[in-house]
Tab-separated table of C-alpha atoms in Angstrom:
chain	number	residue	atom	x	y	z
A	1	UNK	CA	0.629	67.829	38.559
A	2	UNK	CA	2.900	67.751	41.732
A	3	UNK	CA	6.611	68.238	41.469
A	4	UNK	CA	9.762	68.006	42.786
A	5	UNK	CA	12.751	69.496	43.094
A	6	UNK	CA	16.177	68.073	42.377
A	7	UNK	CA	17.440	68.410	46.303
A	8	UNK	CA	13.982	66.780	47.382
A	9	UNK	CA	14.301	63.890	45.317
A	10	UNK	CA	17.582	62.832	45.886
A	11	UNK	CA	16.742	63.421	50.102
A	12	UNK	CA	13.135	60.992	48.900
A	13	UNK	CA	15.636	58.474	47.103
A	14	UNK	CA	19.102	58.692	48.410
A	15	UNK	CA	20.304	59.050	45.080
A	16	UNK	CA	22.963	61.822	44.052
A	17	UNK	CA	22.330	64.321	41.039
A	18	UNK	CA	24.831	63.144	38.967
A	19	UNK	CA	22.989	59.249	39.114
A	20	UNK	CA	19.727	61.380	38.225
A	21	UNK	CA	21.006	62.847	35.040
A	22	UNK	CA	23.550	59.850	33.838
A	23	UNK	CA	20.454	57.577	34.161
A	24	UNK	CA	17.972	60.537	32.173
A	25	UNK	CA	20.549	60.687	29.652
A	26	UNK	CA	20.770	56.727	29.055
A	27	UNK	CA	17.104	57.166	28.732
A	28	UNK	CA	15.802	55.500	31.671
A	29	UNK	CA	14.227	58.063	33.257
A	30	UNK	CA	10.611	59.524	31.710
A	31	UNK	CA	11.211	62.654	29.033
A	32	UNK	CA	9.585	65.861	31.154
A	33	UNK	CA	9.651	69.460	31.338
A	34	UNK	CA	11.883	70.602	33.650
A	35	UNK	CA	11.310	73.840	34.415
A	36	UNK	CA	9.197	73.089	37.247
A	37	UNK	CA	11.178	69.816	38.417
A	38	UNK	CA	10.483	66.009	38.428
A	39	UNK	CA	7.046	65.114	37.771
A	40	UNK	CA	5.687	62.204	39.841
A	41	UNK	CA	6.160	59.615	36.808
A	42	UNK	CA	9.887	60.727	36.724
A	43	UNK	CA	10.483	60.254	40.558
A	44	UNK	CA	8.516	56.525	40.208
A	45	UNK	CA	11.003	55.892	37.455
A	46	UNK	CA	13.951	56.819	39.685
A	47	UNK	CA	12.910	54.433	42.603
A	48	UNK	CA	12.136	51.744	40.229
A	49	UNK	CA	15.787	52.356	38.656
A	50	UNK	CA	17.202	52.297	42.159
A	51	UNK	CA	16.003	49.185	43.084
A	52	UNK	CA	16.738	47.306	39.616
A	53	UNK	CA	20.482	48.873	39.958
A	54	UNK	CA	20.817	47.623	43.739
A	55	UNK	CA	20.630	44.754	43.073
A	56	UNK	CA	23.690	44.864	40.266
A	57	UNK	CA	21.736	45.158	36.922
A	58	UNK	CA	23.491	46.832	34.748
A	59	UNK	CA	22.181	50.412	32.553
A	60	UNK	CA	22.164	48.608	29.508
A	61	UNK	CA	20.368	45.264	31.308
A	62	UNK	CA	17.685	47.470	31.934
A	63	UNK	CA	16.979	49.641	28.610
A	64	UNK	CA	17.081	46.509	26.669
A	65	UNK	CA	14.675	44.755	29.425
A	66	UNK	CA	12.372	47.983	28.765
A	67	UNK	CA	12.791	47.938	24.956
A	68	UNK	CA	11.494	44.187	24.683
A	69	UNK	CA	9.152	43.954	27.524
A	70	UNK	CA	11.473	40.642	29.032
A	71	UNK	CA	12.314	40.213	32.533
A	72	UNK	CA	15.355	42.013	33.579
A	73	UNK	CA	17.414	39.483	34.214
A	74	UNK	CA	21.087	39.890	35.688
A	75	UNK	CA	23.574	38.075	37.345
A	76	UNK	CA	24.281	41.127	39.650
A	77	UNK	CA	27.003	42.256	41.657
A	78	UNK	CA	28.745	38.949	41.237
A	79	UNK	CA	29.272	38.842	37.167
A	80	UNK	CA	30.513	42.874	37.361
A	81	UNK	CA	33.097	41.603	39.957
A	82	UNK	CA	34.255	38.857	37.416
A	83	UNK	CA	34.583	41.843	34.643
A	84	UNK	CA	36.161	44.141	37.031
A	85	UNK	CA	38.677	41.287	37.410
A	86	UNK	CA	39.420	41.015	33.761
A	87	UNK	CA	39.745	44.770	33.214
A	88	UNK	CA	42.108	45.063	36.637
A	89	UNK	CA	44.102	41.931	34.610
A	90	UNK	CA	43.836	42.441	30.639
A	91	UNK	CA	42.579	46.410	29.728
A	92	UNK	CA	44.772	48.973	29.253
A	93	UNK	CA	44.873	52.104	31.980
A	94	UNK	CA	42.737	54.366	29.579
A	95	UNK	CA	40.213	51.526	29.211
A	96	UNK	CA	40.496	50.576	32.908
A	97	UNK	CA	39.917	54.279	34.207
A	98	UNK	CA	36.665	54.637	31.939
A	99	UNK	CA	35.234	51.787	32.956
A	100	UNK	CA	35.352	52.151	36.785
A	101	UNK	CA	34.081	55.783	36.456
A	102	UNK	CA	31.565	54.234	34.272
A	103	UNK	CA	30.680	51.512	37.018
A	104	UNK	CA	30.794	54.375	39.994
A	105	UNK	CA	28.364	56.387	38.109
A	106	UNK	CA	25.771	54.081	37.122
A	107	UNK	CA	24.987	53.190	40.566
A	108	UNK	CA	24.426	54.711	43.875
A	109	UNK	CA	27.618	54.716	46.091
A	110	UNK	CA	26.294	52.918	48.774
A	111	UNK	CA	25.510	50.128	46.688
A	112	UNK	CA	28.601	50.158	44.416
A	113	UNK	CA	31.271	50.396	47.251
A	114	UNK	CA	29.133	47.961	49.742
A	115	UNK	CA	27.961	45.575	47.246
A	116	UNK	CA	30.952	45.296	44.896
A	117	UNK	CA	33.901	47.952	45.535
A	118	UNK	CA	34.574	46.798	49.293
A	119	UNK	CA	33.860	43.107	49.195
A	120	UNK	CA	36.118	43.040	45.537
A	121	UNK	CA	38.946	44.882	47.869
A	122	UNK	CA	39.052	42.634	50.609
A	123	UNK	CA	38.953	39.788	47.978
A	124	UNK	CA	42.179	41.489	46.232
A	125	UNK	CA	43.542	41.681	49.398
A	126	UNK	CA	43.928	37.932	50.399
A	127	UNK	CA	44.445	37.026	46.883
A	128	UNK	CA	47.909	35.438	46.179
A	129	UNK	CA	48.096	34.116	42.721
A	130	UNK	CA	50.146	35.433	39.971
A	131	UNK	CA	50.109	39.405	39.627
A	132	UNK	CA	47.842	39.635	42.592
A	133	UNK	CA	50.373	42.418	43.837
A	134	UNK	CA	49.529	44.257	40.271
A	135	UNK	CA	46.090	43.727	40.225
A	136	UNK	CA	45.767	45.422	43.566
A	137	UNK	CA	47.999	48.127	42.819
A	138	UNK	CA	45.521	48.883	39.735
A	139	UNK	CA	42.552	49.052	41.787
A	140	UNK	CA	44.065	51.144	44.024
A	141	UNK	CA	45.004	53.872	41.536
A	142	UNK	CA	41.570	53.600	40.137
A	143	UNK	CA	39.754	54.659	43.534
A	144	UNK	CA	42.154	56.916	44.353
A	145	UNK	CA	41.976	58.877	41.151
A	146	UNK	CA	37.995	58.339	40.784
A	147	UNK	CA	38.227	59.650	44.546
A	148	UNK	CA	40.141	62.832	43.752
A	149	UNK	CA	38.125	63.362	40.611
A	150	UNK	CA	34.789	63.016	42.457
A	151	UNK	CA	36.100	65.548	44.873
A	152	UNK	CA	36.833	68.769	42.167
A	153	UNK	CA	33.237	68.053	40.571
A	154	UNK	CA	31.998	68.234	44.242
A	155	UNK	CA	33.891	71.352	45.081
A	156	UNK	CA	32.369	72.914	41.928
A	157	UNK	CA	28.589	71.554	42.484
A	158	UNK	CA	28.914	73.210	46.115
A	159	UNK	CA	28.706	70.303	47.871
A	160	UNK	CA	28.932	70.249	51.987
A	161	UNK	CA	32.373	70.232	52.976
A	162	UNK	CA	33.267	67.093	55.011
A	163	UNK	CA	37.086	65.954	56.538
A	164	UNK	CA	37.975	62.573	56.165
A	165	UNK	CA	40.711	61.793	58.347
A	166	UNK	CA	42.768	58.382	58.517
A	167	UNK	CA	42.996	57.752	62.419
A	168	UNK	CA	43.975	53.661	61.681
A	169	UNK	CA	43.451	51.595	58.715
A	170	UNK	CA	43.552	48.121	57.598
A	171	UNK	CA	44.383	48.362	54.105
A	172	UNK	CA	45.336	51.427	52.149
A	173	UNK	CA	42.279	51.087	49.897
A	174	UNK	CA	39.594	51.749	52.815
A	175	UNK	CA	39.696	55.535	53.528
A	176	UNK	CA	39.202	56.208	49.459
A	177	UNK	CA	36.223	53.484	49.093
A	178	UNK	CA	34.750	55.600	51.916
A	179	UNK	CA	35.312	59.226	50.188
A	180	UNK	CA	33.503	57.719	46.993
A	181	UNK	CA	30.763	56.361	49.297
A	182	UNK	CA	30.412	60.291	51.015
A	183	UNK	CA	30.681	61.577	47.902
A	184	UNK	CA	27.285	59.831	46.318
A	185	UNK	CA	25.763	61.057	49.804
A	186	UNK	CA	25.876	64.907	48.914
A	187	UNK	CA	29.864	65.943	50.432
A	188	UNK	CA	32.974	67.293	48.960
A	189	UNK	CA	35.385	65.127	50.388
A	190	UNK	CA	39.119	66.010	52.015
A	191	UNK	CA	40.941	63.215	52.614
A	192	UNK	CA	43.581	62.721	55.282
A	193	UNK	CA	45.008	58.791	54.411
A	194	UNK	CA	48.086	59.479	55.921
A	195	UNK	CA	47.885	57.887	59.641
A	196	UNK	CA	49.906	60.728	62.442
A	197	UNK	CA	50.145	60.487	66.228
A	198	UNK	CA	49.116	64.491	65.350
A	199	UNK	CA	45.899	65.912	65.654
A	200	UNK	CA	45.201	66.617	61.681
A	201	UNK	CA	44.672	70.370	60.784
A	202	UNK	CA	41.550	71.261	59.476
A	203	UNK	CA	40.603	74.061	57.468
A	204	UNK	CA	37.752	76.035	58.793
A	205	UNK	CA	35.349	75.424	55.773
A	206	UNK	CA	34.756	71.957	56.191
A	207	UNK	CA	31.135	71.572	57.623
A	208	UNK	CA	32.105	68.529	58.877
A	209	UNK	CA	35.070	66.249	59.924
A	210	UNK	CA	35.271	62.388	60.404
A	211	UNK	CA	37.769	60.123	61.808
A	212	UNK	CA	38.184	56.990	60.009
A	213	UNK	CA	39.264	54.089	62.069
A	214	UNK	CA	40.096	50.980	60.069
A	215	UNK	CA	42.039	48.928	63.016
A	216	UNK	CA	40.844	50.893	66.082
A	217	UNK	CA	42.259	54.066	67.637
A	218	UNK	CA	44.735	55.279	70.125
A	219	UNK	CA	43.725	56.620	73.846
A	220	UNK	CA	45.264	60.102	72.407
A	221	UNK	CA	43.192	59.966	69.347
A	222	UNK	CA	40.271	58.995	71.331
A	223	UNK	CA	41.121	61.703	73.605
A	224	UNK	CA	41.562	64.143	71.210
A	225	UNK	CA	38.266	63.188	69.852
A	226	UNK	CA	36.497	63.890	73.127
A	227	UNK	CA	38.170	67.278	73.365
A	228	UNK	CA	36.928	68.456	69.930
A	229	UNK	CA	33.445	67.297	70.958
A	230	UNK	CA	33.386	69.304	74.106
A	231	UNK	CA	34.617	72.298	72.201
A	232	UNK	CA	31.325	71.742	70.290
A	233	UNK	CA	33.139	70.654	67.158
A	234	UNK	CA	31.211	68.750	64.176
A	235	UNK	CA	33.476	65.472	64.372
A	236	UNK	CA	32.034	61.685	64.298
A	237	UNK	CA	34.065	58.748	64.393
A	238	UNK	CA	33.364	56.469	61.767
A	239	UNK	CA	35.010	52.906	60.583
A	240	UNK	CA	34.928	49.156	61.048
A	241	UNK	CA	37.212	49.130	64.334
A	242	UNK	CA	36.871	51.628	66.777
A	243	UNK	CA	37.875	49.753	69.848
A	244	UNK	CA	40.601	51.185	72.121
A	245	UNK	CA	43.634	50.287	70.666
A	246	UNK	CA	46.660	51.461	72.843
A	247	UNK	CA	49.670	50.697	70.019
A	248	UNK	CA	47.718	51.985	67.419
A	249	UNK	CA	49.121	55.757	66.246
């Protein structure tokens, strides 16, 4: 029988290590001997999972499909936006924290933060009801703590190092949505949110460093990227906007 390491199937599947063993402890993923790795009937149960969960199911939607041989059925990405709503507005900050680690781990972070995390921030944003100003406050201490919590268990897993670096943003909520997303992609994340007309100091062990432009980015910053890639440096720029934007810092 053919295996697979840990590191090969999350390069095969995109999905991190953590995903792997929160979905083989919920019981989703084949019993096997692991000594020698994933066996092939593991890894088909891991793309199979990855497809069900991109498309919002939840864990439990799935086991109890499994257990009585019914279609999975699931009203996605847009009924765990409606219950992240209640829990931003009604649960305590105990209850609130759980359940958005709970929601970050169940599925991979390019599919929680681009399916439901980033579309339910720019929703918060425009919103301007009653306690809209609390609601995003909330959800802004959730990410930020899931963000900084994501980044110790990285640090100790020996994750690559990677510089995040706030060059412009939109919203305060943008730069930390992004650090989760890295974060599900195999990096220990360093975040830089505040934006500076400074070059950001970066320590030597980060394997990487990105420049996050929200709302595009200054000639000098654009400048200073150049420089650091002639120099040879490992530094991308990444964001929505990175158009020349002369007032921006």
């Amino acid at each position: 029988m053919k295996y697979h390491s840990t590191d090969n199937v999350c390069i095969i599947t995109g999905i991190h290590p953590s995903n792997l063993r929160r979905w083989y402890r919920y019981g989703l993923i084949s019993a096997g001997e692991f000594s020698e790795g994933w066996n092939e009937q593991q890894l088909e149960d891991i793309r199979t999972l990855k497809a069900q969960t991109a498309s919002g199911a939840t864990l439990l939607q799935i086991r109890q499909s499994r257990q009585s041989g019914i279609p999975l059925h699931s009203y996605g990405w847009v009924a765990l936006k409606g219950e992240l709503l209640w829990q931003l507005e009604f649960s305590s900050d105990r209850a609130l924290s759980r359940y958005f680690r709970n929601i970050v781990s169940d599925y991979s972070s390019n599919d929680v933060i681009n399916s439901l995390l980033r579309p339910l921030n720019r929703w918060l944003q425009k919103d301007t009801r009653e306690g809209s100003r609390r609601r995003l406050q909330r959800f802004h201490q959730c990410i930020v703590q899931r963000a900084d919590s994501l980044t110790r268990a990285s640090s100790r897993e020996g994750d690559t190092p990677l510089f995040l670096e706030a060059v412009s943003v939109k919203d305060d909520n943008e730069i930390w949505l992004e650090a989760i997303r890295l974060y599900g992609q195999g990096f220990s994340v360093e975040v830089s949110s505040t934006v500076s007309d400074a070059p950001a100091e970066i320590s030597s062990r980060h394997e990487h460093h990105l420049m996050w432009c929200g709302a595009g980015i200054s000639i000098g910053k654009q400048q200073h990227f150049r420089d650091s890639m002639d120099e040879g440096k490992s530094v991308m720029l990444c964001g929505p906007d990175r158009s020349i934007a002369p007032g921006v810092n």
